[in-house]
XYZ file of N, CA and C in Angstrom:
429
model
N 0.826 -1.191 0.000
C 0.000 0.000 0.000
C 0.870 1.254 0.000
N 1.863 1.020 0.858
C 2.984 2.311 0.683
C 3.410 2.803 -0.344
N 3.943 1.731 -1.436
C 4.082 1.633 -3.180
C 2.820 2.582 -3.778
N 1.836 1.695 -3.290
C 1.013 2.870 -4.110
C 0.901 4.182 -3.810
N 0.510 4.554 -2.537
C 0.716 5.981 -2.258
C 1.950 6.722 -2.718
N 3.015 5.926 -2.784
C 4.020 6.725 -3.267
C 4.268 6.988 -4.887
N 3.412 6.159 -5.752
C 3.288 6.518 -6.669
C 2.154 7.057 -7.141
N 1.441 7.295 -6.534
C 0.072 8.653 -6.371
C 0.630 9.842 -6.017
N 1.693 9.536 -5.204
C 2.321 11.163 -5.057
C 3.377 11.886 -6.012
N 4.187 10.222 -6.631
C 5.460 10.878 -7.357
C 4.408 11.532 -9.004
N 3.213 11.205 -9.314
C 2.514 11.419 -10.313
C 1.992 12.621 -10.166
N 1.332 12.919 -8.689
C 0.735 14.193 -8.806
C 1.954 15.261 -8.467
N 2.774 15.211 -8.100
C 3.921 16.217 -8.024
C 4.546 16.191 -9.522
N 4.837 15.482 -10.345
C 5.127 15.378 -11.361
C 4.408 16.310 -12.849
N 3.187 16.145 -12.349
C 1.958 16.627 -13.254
C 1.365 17.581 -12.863
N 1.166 18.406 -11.435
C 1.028 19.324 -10.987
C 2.034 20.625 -11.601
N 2.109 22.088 -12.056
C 2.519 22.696 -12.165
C 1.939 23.918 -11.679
N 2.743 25.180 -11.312
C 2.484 26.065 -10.724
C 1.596 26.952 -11.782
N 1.422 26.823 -13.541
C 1.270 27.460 -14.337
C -0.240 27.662 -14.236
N -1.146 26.533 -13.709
C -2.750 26.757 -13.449
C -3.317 27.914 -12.452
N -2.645 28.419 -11.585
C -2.381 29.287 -10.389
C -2.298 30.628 -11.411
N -1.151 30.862 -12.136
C -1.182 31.747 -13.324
C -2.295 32.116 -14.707
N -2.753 31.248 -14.812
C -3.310 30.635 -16.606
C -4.992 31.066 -16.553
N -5.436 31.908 -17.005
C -6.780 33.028 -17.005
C -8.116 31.927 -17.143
N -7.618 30.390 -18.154
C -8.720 29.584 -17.836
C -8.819 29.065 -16.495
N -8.002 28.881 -15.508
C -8.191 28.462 -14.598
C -8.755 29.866 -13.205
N -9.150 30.014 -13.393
C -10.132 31.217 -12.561
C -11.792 31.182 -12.800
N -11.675 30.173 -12.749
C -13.660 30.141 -12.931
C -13.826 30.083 -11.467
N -13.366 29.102 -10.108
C -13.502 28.749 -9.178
C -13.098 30.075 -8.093
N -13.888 30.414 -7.144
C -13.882 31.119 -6.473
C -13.008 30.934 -5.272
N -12.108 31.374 -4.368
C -11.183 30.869 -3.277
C -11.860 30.760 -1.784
N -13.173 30.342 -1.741
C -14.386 30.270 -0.984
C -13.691 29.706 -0.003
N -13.523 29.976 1.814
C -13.041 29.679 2.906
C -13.995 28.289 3.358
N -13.015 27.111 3.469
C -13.442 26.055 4.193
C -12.989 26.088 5.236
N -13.775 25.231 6.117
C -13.280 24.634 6.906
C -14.372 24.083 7.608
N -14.118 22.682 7.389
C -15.233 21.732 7.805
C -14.538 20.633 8.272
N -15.264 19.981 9.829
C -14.740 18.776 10.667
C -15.680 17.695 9.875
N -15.207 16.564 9.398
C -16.474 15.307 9.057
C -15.637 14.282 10.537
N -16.746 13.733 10.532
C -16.388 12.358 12.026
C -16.556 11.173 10.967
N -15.200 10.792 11.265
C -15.560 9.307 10.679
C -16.527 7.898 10.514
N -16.981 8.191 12.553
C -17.644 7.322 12.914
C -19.089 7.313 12.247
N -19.288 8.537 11.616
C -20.869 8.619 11.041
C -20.991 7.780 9.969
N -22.235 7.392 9.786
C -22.400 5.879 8.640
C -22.558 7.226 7.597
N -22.653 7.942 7.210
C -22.848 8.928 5.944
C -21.057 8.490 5.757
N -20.061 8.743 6.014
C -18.658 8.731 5.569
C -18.252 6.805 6.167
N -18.879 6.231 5.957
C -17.814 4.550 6.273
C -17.562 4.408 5.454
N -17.863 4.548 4.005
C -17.443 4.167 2.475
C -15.694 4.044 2.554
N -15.019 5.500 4.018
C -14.121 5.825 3.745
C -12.823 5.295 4.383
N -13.442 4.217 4.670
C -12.805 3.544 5.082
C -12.223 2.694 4.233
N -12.345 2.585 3.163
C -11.850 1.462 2.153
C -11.119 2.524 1.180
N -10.116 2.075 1.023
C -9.278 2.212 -0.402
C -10.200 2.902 -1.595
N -10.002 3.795 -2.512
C -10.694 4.050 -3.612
C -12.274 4.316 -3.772
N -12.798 4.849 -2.321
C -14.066 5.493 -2.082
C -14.072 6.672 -1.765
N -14.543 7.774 -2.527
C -15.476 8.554 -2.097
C -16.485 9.046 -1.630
N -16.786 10.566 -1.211
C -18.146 10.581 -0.190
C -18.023 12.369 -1.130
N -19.207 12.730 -1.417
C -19.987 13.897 -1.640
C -20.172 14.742 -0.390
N -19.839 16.071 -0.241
C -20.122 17.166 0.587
C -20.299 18.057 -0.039
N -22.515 18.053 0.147
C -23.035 19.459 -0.511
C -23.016 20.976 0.949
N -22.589 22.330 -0.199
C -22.613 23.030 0.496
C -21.448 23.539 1.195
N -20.446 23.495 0.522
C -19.011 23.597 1.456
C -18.309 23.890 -0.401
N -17.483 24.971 -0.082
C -16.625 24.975 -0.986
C -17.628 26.077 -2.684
N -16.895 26.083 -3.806
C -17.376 26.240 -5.044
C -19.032 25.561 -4.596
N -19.017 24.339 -5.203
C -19.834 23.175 -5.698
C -20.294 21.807 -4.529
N -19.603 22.321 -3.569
C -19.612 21.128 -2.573
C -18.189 20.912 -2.824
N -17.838 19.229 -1.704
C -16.342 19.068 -1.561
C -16.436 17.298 -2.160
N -15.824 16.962 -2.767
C -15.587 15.328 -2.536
C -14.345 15.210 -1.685
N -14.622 13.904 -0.895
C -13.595 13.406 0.054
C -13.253 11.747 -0.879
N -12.153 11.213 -0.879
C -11.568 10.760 -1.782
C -10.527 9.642 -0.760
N -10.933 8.676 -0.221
C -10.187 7.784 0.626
C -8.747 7.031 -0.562
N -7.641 6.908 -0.054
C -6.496 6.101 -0.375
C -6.312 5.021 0.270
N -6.956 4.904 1.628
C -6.625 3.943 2.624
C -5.611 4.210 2.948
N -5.090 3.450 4.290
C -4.077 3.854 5.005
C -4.411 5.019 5.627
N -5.618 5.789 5.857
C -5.613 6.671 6.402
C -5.107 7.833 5.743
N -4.984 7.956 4.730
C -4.890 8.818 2.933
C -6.122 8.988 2.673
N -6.269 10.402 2.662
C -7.448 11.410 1.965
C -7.247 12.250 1.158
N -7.781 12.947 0.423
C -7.767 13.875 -0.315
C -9.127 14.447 -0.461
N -9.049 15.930 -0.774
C -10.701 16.735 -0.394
C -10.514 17.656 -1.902
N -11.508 17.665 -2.622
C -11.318 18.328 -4.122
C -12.627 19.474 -4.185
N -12.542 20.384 -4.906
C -13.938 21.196 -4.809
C -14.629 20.146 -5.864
N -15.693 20.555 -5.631
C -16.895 19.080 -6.272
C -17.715 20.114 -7.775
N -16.656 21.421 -7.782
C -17.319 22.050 -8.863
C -15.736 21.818 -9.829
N -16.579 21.590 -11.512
C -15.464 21.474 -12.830
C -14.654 22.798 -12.767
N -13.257 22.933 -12.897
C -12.718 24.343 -12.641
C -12.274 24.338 -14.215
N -13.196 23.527 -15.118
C -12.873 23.989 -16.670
C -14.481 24.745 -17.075
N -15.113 24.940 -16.398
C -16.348 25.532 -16.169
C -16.331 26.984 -15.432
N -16.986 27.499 -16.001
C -17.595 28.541 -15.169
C -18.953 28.052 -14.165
N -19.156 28.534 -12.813
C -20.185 27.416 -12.264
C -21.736 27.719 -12.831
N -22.486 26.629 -12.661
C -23.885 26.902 -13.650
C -24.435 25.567 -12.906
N -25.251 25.069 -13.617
C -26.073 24.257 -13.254
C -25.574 22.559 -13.507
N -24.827 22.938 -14.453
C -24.339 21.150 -15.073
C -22.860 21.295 -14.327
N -22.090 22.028 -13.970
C -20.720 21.860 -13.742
C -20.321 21.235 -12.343
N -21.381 21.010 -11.447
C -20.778 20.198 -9.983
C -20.857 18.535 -10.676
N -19.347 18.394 -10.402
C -19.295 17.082 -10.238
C -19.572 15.759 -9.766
N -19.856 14.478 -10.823
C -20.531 13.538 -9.909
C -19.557 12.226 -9.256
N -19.527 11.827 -8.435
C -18.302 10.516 -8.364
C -18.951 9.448 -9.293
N -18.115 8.839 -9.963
C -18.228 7.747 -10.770
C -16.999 6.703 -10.556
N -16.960 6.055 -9.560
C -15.704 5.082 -9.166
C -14.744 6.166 -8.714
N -13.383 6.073 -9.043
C -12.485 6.811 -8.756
C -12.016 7.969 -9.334
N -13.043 8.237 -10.105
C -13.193 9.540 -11.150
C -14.415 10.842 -10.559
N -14.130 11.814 -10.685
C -15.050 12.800 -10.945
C -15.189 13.406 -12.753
N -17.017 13.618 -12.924
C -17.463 13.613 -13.991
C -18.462 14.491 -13.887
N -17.990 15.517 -14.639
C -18.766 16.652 -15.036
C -20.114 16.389 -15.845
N -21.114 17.159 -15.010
C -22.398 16.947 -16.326
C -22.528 17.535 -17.123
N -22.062 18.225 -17.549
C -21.421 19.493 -18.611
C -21.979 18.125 -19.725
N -21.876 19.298 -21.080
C -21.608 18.000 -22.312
C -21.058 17.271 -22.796
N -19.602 18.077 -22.528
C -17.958 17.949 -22.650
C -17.994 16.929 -21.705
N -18.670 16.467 -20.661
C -18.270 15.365 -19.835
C -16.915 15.602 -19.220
N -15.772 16.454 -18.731
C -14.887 16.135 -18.167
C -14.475 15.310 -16.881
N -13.721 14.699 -17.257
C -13.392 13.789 -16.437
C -12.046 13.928 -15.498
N -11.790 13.843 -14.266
C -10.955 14.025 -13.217
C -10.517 13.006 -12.542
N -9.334 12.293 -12.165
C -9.191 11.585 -11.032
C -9.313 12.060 -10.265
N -9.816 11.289 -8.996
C -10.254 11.561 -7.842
C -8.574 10.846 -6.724
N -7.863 10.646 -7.362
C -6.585 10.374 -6.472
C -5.328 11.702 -7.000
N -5.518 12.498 -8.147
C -4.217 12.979 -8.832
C -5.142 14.580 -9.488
N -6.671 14.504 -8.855
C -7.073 15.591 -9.329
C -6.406 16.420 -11.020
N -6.180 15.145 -11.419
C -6.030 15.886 -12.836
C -6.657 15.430 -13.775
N -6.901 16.106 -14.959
C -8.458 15.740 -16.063
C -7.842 14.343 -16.894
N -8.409 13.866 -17.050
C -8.164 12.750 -18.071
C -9.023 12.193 -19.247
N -10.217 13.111 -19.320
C -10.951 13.088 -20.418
C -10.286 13.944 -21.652
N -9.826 14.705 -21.603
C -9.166 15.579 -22.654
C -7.958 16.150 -22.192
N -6.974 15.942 -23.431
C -5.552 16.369 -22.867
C -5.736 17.991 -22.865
N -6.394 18.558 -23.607
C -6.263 19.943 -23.620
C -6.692 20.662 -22.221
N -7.184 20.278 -21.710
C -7.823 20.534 -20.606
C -6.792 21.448 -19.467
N -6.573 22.561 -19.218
C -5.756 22.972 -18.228
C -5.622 23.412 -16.935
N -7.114 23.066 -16.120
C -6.793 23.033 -14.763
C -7.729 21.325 -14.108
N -6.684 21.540 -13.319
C -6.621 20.489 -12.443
C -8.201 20.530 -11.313
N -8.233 19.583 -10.440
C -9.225 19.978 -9.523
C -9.016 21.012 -8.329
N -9.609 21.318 -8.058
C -9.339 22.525 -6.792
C -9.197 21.527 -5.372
N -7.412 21.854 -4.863
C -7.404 20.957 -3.872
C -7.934 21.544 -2.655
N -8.169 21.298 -1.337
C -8.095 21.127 -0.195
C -7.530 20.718 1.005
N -6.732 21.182 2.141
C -5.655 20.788 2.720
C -6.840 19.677 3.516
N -6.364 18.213 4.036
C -7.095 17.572 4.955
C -6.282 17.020 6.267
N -6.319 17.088 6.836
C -5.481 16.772 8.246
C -6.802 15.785 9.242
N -5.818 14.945 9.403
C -6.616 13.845 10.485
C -6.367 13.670 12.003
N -7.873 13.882 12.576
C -7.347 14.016 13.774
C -7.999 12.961 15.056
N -7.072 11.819 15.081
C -7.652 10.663 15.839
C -9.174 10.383 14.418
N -10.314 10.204 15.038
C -11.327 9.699 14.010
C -12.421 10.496 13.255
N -11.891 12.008 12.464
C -12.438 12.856 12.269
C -11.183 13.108 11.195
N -11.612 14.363 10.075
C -11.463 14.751 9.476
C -11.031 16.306 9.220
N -10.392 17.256 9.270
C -10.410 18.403 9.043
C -10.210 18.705 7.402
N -10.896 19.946 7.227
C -10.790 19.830 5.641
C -11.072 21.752 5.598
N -9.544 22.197 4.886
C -9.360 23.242 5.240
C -8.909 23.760 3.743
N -8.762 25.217 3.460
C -7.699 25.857 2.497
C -7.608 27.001 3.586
């Protein structure tokens, strides 16, 4: 399991660049203040306990937040709105396995481990991350 996390990380550091932070398409998403505790113990989040599950959080963030389990106690928190969108009505994202999928027409598609698009190479921003810090059996989920 270590293997994998470490190659979930050497990929998203790899493929991550500072140029989306810069780049005028990537400004649809607003820098909206989180900060939300989830408790693990609640049956709404046990999914997250397993490897390669996600959980939907409406109301937090752009679009809502997805939470994105690695196992091992590996999370990741993404805004749940397309940041190749301007926001509207089709652009919050839906989980589909280990992907997020825009209802847009364009369908874009996102991993949900590397927050980067994989439906179209042209595509130039990534998902909007979220810092998550764990604390004993709860969740913090911050920018």
């Amino acid at each position: 399991m270590r293997s994998l996390f470490l190659l979930f990380s050497f990929v998203l550091l790899t493929t991550c660049s500072g140029d989306s932070v810069d780049n005028p398409n990537c400004r649809f998403l607003l820098n909206v203040g989180v900060n939300l505790t989830i408790n693990l113990s609640l049956p709404q989040y046990s999914q997250l306990e397993f490897a390669g599950n996600a959980v939907y959080i409406a109301n937090y963030g752009n679009g809502g937040i997805i939470v994105a389990s690695l196992g091992n106690n590996q999370y990741f928190a993404w805004d749940a709105s397309d940041p190749n969108h301007s926001p509207n009505s089709c652009s919050t994202l839906e989980i589909v396995g280990a992907e997020a999928v825009c209802g847009c027409e364009d369908g874009n598609t996102y991993s949900l481990f590397t927050g980067q698009p994989l439906s179209d190479p042209d595509l130039t921003c990534g998902l909007k991350a979220y810092r998550v810090e764990q604390s004993e059996n709860s969740l913090l989920i911050s920018n």
